[in-house]
Each structure stands twice: as structure tokens, then as C-alpha cells.
JSON list of C-alpha atoms in Angstrom, two decimals:
[
{"chain": "A", "resi": 1, "resn": "MET", "atom": "CA", "xyz": [-16.75, -35.34, -2.37]},
{"chain": "A", "resi": 2, "resn": "GLU", "atom": "CA", "xyz": [-16.85, -33.47, -5.83]},
{"chain": "A", "resi": 3, "resn": "ASP", "atom": "CA", "xyz": [-18.60, -36.93, -6.78]},
{"chain": "A", "resi": 4, "resn": "PHE", "atom": "CA", "xyz": [-20.89, -36.83, -3.66]},
{"chain": "A", "resi": 5, "resn": "ILE", "atom": "CA", "xyz": [-22.13, -33.11, -4.44]},
{"chain": "A", "resi": 6, "resn": "ARG", "atom": "CA", "xyz": [-22.79, -33.97, -8.17]},
{"chain": "A", "resi": 7, "resn": "PHE", "atom": "CA", "xyz": [-24.95, -36.77, -6.79]},
{"chain": "A", "resi": 8, "resn": "SER", "atom": "CA", "xyz": [-27.12, -34.87, -4.37]},
{"chain": "A", "resi": 9, "resn": "ASN", "atom": "CA", "xyz": [-27.23, -32.08, -7.10]},
{"chain": "A", "resi": 10, "resn": "PHE", "atom": "CA", "xyz": [-29.00, -34.40, -9.39]},
{"chain": "A", "resi": 11, "resn": "GLY", "atom": "CA", "xyz": [-31.15, -35.88, -6.80]},
{"chain": "A", "resi": 12, "resn": "ASN", "atom": "CA", "xyz": [-31.97, -31.61, -6.34]},
{"chain": "A", "resi": 13, "resn": "GLN", "atom": "CA", "xyz": [-32.89, -31.60, -9.87]},
{"chain": "A", "resi": 14, "resn": "ARG", "atom": "CA", "xyz": [-35.09, -35.05, -10.21]},
{"chain": "A", "resi": 15, "resn": "ALA", "atom": "CA", "xyz": [-36.87, -33.92, -6.65]},
{"chain": "A", "resi": 16, "resn": "ASN", "atom": "CA", "xyz": [-37.10, -30.54, -8.64]},
{"chain": "A", "resi": 17, "resn": "VAL", "atom": "CA", "xyz": [-38.71, -32.39, -11.33]},
{"chain": "A", "resi": 18, "resn": "ILE", "atom": "CA", "xyz": [-40.76, -34.99, -9.32]},
{"chain": "A", "resi": 19, "resn": "MET", "atom": "CA", "xyz": [-42.22, -31.56, -7.59]},
{"chain": "A", "resi": 20, "resn": "LYS", "atom": "CA", "xyz": [-43.40, -29.61, -11.02]},
{"chain": "A", "resi": 21, "resn": "ASN", "atom": "CA", "xyz": [-44.58, -32.77, -11.75]},
{"chain": "A", "resi": 22, "resn": "ASN", "atom": "CA", "xyz": [-47.29, -33.33, -9.28]},
{"chain": "A", "resi": 23, "resn": "ASN", "atom": "CA", "xyz": [-48.41, -29.65, -9.68]},
{"chain": "A", "resi": 24, "resn": "PHE", "atom": "CA", "xyz": [-48.81, -30.56, -12.83]},
{"chain": "A", "resi": 25, "resn": "ARG", "atom": "CA", "xyz": [-51.43, -33.01, -12.32]},
{"chain": "A", "resi": 26, "resn": "LEU", "atom": "CA", "xyz": [-52.52, -31.54, -9.28]},
{"chain": "A", "resi": 27, "resn": "PHE", "atom": "CA", "xyz": [-53.09, -28.39, -12.17]},
{"chain": "A", "resi": 28, "resn": "VAL", "atom": "CA", "xyz": [-54.47, -31.05, -14.78]},
{"chain": "A", "resi": 29, "resn": "PHE", "atom": "CA", "xyz": [-57.44, -32.92, -11.45]},
{"chain": "A", "resi": 30, "resn": "VAL", "atom": "CA", "xyz": [-58.24, -29.05, -10.93]},
{"chain": "A", "resi": 31, "resn": "PHE", "atom": "CA", "xyz": [-59.44, -27.86, -13.82]},
{"chain": "A", "resi": 32, "resn": "LEU", "atom": "CA", "xyz": [-60.61, -31.43, -15.40]},
{"chain": "A", "resi": 33, "resn": "PHE", "atom": "CA", "xyz": [-63.28, -31.43, -12.32]},
{"chain": "A", "resi": 34, "resn": "THR", "atom": "CA", "xyz": [-64.10, -27.55, -12.72]},
{"chain": "A", "resi": 35, "resn": "ILE", "atom": "CA", "xyz": [-64.97, -28.73, -16.14]},
{"chain": "A", "resi": 36, "resn": "VAL", "atom": "CA", "xyz": [-67.34, -31.77, -14.78]},
{"chain": "A", "resi": 37, "resn": "ALA", "atom": "CA", "xyz": [-68.92, -29.73, -12.46]},
{"chain": "A", "resi": 38, "resn": "SER", "atom": "CA", "xyz": [-69.40, -26.75, -14.92]},
{"chain": "A", "resi": 39, "resn": "CYS", "atom": "CA", "xyz": [-71.91, -29.70, -16.66]},
{"chain": "A", "resi": 40, "resn": "SER", "atom": "CA", "xyz": [-73.60, -30.63, -14.51]},
{"chain": "A", "resi": 41, "resn": "LYS", "atom": "CA", "xyz": [-76.91, -31.52, -15.58]},
{"chain": "A", "resi": 42, "resn": "LYS", "atom": "CA", "xyz": [-78.72, -30.71, -12.84]},
{"chain": "A", "resi": 43, "resn": "ASP", "atom": "CA", "xyz": [-81.47, -28.08, -12.08]},
{"chain": "A", "resi": 44, "resn": "SER", "atom": "CA", "xyz": [-79.28, -24.67, -12.00]},
{"chain": "A", "resi": 45, "resn": "GLY", "atom": "CA", "xyz": [-82.85, -23.55, -9.23]},
{"chain": "A", "resi": 46, "resn": "ASN", "atom": "CA", "xyz": [-85.02, -21.66, -11.40]},
{"chain": "A", "resi": 47, "resn": "THR", "atom": "CA", "xyz": [-87.62, -21.06, -9.48]},
{"chain": "A", "resi": 48, "resn": "THR", "atom": "CA", "xyz": [-89.44, -18.45, -11.99]},
{"chain": "A", "resi": 49, "resn": "PRO", "atom": "CA", "xyz": [-92.31, -19.26, -13.50]},
{"chain": "A", "resi": 50, "resn": "THR", "atom": "CA", "xyz": [-92.53, -19.16, -17.69]},
{"chain": "A", "resi": 51, "resn": "ALA", "atom": "CA", "xyz": [-95.87, -16.77, -19.08]},
{"chain": "A", "resi": 52, "resn": "CYS", "atom": "CA", "xyz": [-97.16, -18.38, -22.41]},
{"chain": "A", "resi": 53, "resn": "ASN", "atom": "CA", "xyz": [-98.50, -16.47, -24.71]},
{"chain": "A", "resi": 54, "resn": "PHE", "atom": "CA", "xyz": [-97.92, -19.24, -28.09]},
{"chain": "A", "resi": 55, "resn": "GLY", "atom": "CA", "xyz": [-100.32, -21.14, -30.56]},
{"chain": "A", "resi": 56, "resn": "THR", "atom": "CA", "xyz": [-98.95, -23.57, -33.81]},
{"chain": "A", "resi": 57, "resn": "ASN", "atom": "CA", "xyz": [-99.65, -22.02, -37.82]},
{"chain": "A", "resi": 58, "resn": "THR", "atom": "CA", "xyz": [-102.66, -21.36, -39.10]},
{"chain": "A", "resi": 59, "resn": "VAL", "atom": "CA", "xyz": [-103.61, -23.10, -42.46]},
{"chain": "A", "resi": 60, "resn": "ASN", "atom": "CA", "xyz": [-106.62, -23.01, -45.11]},
{"chain": "A", "resi": 61, "resn": "THR", "atom": "CA", "xyz": [-108.65, -25.96, -45.90]},
{"chain": "A", "resi": 62, "resn": "ASN", "atom": "CA", "xyz": [-109.15, -27.48, -48.81]},
{"chain": "A", "resi": 63, "resn": "SER", "atom": "CA", "xyz": [-112.60, -29.34, -47.73]},
{"chain": "A", "resi": 64, "resn": "GLU", "atom": "CA", "xyz": [-115.02, -30.07, -45.14]},
{"chain": "A", "resi": 65, "resn": "VAL", "atom": "CA", "xyz": [-112.85, -32.00, -42.46]},
{"chain": "A", "resi": 66, "resn": "ALA", "atom": "CA", "xyz": [-112.66, -33.22, -39.20]},
{"chain": "A", "resi": 67, "resn": "VAL", "atom": "CA", "xyz": [-109.93, -31.57, -36.75]},
{"chain": "A", "resi": 68, "resn": "THR", "atom": "CA", "xyz": [-109.64, -32.16, -33.61]},
{"chain": "A", "resi": 69, "resn": "TYR", "atom": "CA", "xyz": [-107.38, -29.63, -30.34]},
{"chain": "A", "resi": 70, "resn": "ASN", "atom": "CA", "xyz": [-105.61, -30.06, -28.07]},
{"chain": "A", "resi": 71, "resn": "ALA", "atom": "CA", "xyz": [-104.27, -28.56, -25.77]},
{"chain": "A", "resi": 72, "resn": "THR", "atom": "CA", "xyz": [-101.70, -30.66, -22.43]},
{"chain": "A", "resi": 73, "resn": "ASN", "atom": "CA", "xyz": [-99.26, -29.53, -19.82]},
{"chain": "A", "resi": 74, "resn": "GLN", "atom": "CA", "xyz": [-96.56, -31.23, -18.79]},
{"chain": "A", "resi": 75, "resn": "ILE", "atom": "CA", "xyz": [-95.48, -30.49, -14.63]},
{"chain": "A", "resi": 76, "resn": "SER", "atom": "CA", "xyz": [-98.86, -29.07, -13.91]},
{"chain": "A", "resi": 77, "resn": "GLY", "atom": "CA", "xyz": [-98.83, -26.01, -16.29]},
{"chain": "A", "resi": 78, "resn": "THR", "atom": "CA", "xyz": [-101.72, -23.91, -16.85]},
{"chain": "A", "resi": 79, "resn": "ILE", "atom": "CA", "xyz": [-103.47, -22.29, -19.63]},
{"chain": "A", "resi": 80, "resn": "THR", "atom": "CA", "xyz": [-106.43, -19.57, -18.97]},
{"chain": "A", "resi": 81, "resn": "SER", "atom": "CA", "xyz": [-106.67, -18.76, -22.74]},
{"chain": "A", "resi": 82, "resn": "LEU", "atom": "CA", "xyz": [-107.94, -20.88, -25.00]},
{"chain": "A", "resi": 83, "resn": "THR", "atom": "CA", "xyz": [-108.26, -19.66, -28.24]},
{"chain": "A", "resi": 84, "resn": "TYR", "atom": "CA", "xyz": [-109.38, -21.95, -31.57]},
{"chain": "A", "resi": 85, "resn": "PHE", "atom": "CA", "xyz": [-110.99, -21.56, -35.28]},
{"chain": "A", "resi": 86, "resn": "GLY", "atom": "CA", "xyz": [-114.58, -23.45, -34.48]},
{"chain": "A", "resi": 87, "resn": "ALA", "atom": "CA", "xyz": [-117.27, -24.83, -37.37]},
{"chain": "A", "resi": 88, "resn": "ASN", "atom": "CA", "xyz": [-118.56, -20.82, -37.32]},
{"chain": "A", "resi": 89, "resn": "GLY", "atom": "CA", "xyz": [-115.10, -18.58, -36.61]},
{"chain": "A", "resi": 90, "resn": "VAL", "atom": "CA", "xyz": [-113.51, -18.29, -33.90]},
{"chain": "A", "resi": 91, "resn": "VAL", "atom": "CA", "xyz": [-114.21, -20.25, -30.11]},
{"chain": "A", "resi": 92, "resn": "VAL", "atom": "CA", "xyz": [-112.72, -19.14, -26.69]},
{"chain": "A", "resi": 93, "resn": "VAL", "atom": "CA", "xyz": [-112.04, -21.36, -23.38]},
{"chain": "A", "resi": 94, "resn": "THR", "atom": "CA", "xyz": [-111.74, -19.44, -20.25]},
{"chain": "A", "resi": 95, "resn": "ASN", "atom": "CA", "xyz": [-109.57, -21.10, -17.46]},
{"chain": "A", "resi": 96, "resn": "PRO", "atom": "CA", "xyz": [-109.50, -25.30, -19.72]},
{"chain": "A", "resi": 97, "resn": "THR", "atom": "CA", "xyz": [-109.25, -28.19, -17.53]},
{"chain": "A", "resi": 98, "resn": "LEU", "atom": "CA", "xyz": [-106.40, -29.85, -19.01]},
{"chain": "A", "resi": 99, "resn": "PRO", "atom": "CA", "xyz": [-106.10, -32.25, -20.57]},
{"chain": "A", "resi": 100, "resn": "TRP", "atom": "CA", "xyz": [-108.38, -30.82, -22.83]},
{"chain": "A", "resi": 101, "resn": "THR", "atom": "CA", "xyz": [-109.72, -32.00, -26.13]},
{"chain": "A", "resi": 102, "resn": "VAL", "atom": "CA", "xyz": [-112.49, -31.01, -28.46]},
{"chain": "A", "resi": 103, "resn": "THR", "atom": "CA", "xyz": [-113.20, -32.17, -32.30]},
{"chain": "A", "resi": 104, "resn": "VAL", "atom": "CA", "xyz": [-115.34, -29.83, -34.85]},
{"chain": "A", "resi": 105, "resn": "THR", "atom": "CA", "xyz": [-116.36, -30.00, -38.12]},
{"chain": "A", "resi": 106, "resn": "ILE", "atom": "CA", "xyz": [-114.76, -27.19, -40.64]},
{"chain": "A", "resi": 107, "resn": "PRO", "atom": "CA", "xyz": [-115.87, -25.12, -43.16]},
{"chain": "A", "resi": 108, "resn": "GLN", "atom": "CA", "xyz": [-113.94, -25.61, -46.61]},
{"chain": "A", "resi": 109, "resn": "GLY", "atom": "CA", "xyz": [-111.61, -22.63, -47.37]},
{"chain": "A", "resi": 110, "resn": "LYS", "atom": "CA", "xyz": [-111.56, -21.57, -43.99]},
{"chain": "A", "resi": 111, "resn": "PRO", "atom": "CA", "xyz": [-108.56, -21.80, -40.97]},
{"chain": "A", "resi": 112, "resn": "VAL", "atom": "CA", "xyz": [-106.96, -24.17, -38.58]},
{"chain": "A", "resi": 113, "resn": "ASN", "atom": "CA", "xyz": [-105.28, -22.63, -36.14]},
{"chain": "A", "resi": 114, "resn": "ILE", "atom": "CA", "xyz": [-105.07, -23.18, -31.92]},
{"chain": "A", "resi": 115, "resn": "THR", "atom": "CA", "xyz": [-103.48, -21.06, -30.12]},
{"chain": "A", "resi": 116, "resn": "ALA", "atom": "CA", "xyz": [-103.60, -20.20, -25.66]},
{"chain": "A", "resi": 117, "resn": "ILE", "atom": "CA", "xyz": [-102.18, -17.70, -22.67]},
{"chain": "A", "resi": 118, "resn": "GLY", "atom": "CA", "xyz": [-100.97, -19.36, -19.94]},
{"chain": "A", "resi": 119, "resn": "THR", "atom": "CA", "xyz": [-98.59, -19.77, -17.33]},
{"chain": "A", "resi": 120, "resn": "ALA", "atom": "CA", "xyz": [-95.77, -23.31, -17.03]},
{"chain": "A", "resi": 121, "resn": "PRO", "atom": "CA", "xyz": [-93.48, -23.20, -13.59]},
{"chain": "A", "resi": 122, "resn": "PRO", "atom": "CA", "xyz": [-90.21, -24.41, -13.47]},
{"chain": "A", "resi": 123, "resn": "GLY", "atom": "CA", "xyz": [-89.10, -27.87, -15.18]},
{"chain": "A", "resi": 124, "resn": "GLY", "atom": "CA", "xyz": [-93.11, -27.97, -16.74]},
{"chain": "A", "resi": 125, "resn": "SER", "atom": "CA", "xyz": [-94.55, -26.91, -20.28]},
{"chain": "A", "resi": 126, "resn": "LEU", "atom": "CA", "xyz": [-97.62, -26.60, -22.08]},
{"chain": "A", "resi": 127, "resn": "PHE", "atom": "CA", "xyz": [-98.51, -27.88, -25.37]},
{"chain": "A", "resi": 128, "resn": "LEU", "atom": "CA", "xyz": [-101.68, -26.60, -28.81]},
{"chain": "A", "resi": 129, "resn": "THR", "atom": "CA", "xyz": [-101.14, -29.69, -31.72]},
{"chain": "A", "resi": 130, "resn": "TYR", "atom": "CA", "xyz": [-104.77, -30.06, -33.76]},
{"chain": "A", "resi": 131, "resn": "ALA", "atom": "CA", "xyz": [-104.95, -32.81, -36.13]},
{"chain": "A", "resi": 132, "resn": "ILE", "atom": "CA", "xyz": [-106.66, -32.21, -40.04]},
{"chain": "A", "resi": 133, "resn": "GLY", "atom": "CA", "xyz": [-109.19, -35.11, -41.05]},
{"chain": "A", "resi": 134, "resn": "TYR", "atom": "CA", "xyz": [-108.33, -35.44, -44.41]},
{"chain": "A", "resi": 135, "resn": "THR", "atom": "CA", "xyz": [-109.44, -38.30, -46.44]},
{"chain": "A", "resi": 136, "resn": "ASN", "atom": "CA", "xyz": [-106.42, -39.51, -47.30]},
{"chain": "A", "resi": 137, "resn": "GLY", "atom": "CA", "xyz": [-104.14, -38.06, -44.59]},
{"chain": "A", "resi": 138, "resn": "VAL", "atom": "CA", "xyz": [-103.71, -36.35, -42.20]},
{"chain": "A", "resi": 139, "resn": "ILE", "atom": "CA", "xyz": [-102.05, -32.53, -41.56]},
{"chain": "A", "resi": 140, "resn": "SER", "atom": "CA", "xyz": [-101.21, -31.42, -38.16]},
{"chain": "A", "resi": 141, "resn": "ASN", "atom": "CA", "xyz": [-98.93, -29.28, -36.21]},
{"chain": "A", "resi": 142, "resn": "SER", "atom": "CA", "xyz": [-98.06, -28.86, -32.53]},
{"chain": "A", "resi": 143, "resn": "THR", "atom": "CA", "xyz": [-95.85, -26.13, -30.09]},
{"chain": "A", "resi": 144, "resn": "GLY", "atom": "CA", "xyz": [-95.34, -26.08, -27.07]},
{"chain": "A", "resi": 145, "resn": "CYS", "atom": "CA", "xyz": [-94.07, -23.42, -24.40]},
{"chain": "A", "resi": 146, "resn": "GLY", "atom": "CA", "xyz": [-92.43, -24.66, -20.48]},
{"chain": "A", "resi": 147, "resn": "ASN", "atom": "CA", "xyz": [-88.88, -23.80, -19.01]}
]
């Protein structure tokens, strides 16, 4: 009889160990599932557009050069005001149709820069670039704004 009691106690101890292992496995599964679910790359549901007021770095030309300015968008962003340095100074373009591009000749020692004010929709972006075409290569700069 004493052997039976020991055996039945052994069974209860074993059952407790199995239950503890199952509880631990369940905890690990729930923990890992929570981490994986929180790392999802899905859009978080942001519906707020981004207000953009941005521009490229400014450089001065070291000779008379052709400069190409570009403004583009991704997912229907809009620009309400675009400003760049032209041959005779600052040029402002209101509500340009994107993509937008212009090539101008800039005199030696004059600045090269493009800035914009606009709105990027959720998931969208706006981009500005310039490319200075020197005889020995191109110097360019770009910037963007958006989500």
C-alpha cells in the first residue's frame, strides 16, 4: 500500500510538472506572438498629411554653368510654392505641375538652391533636386519631405 501511495504521489508530481511545462509553453507562445504582431510593417492608419517647407543645400557656382532643377512627388503630393535661383536671381513658381523641371544657365559666383512649400499625403513624399553640369562632372543635391 505504501508503494501505491508513493506511486500515486509520483504521478501527481509528474502531472504538476507537465502542467507547469504546458503553462510555460503557452506563456512563451503568447509572448512571441505579441512581439511578432507588434513588428508588423502594415500602415499604422495615419491619415494626416505632412506639411512640407524644405530645400536643398546652397552652393555657389565657380563658372557659368547649366543647372537643372527638379521637383517630383510620390503618391500625389502637391507643391504650392517653388523657389529657385535663376540666371537673374530668385524665381518663384506657384502651384507647379509635378513632375516639374527647368534648366537655366547660372553666372559664375551665383547661388544654386531650390526650396518648396507643399503637402505630402499619408504614405507620400515630395522631392527636390538640382544638378550643376560642370565640364569635369556634375554636382548634385537632393532632399525630400513626407511620410
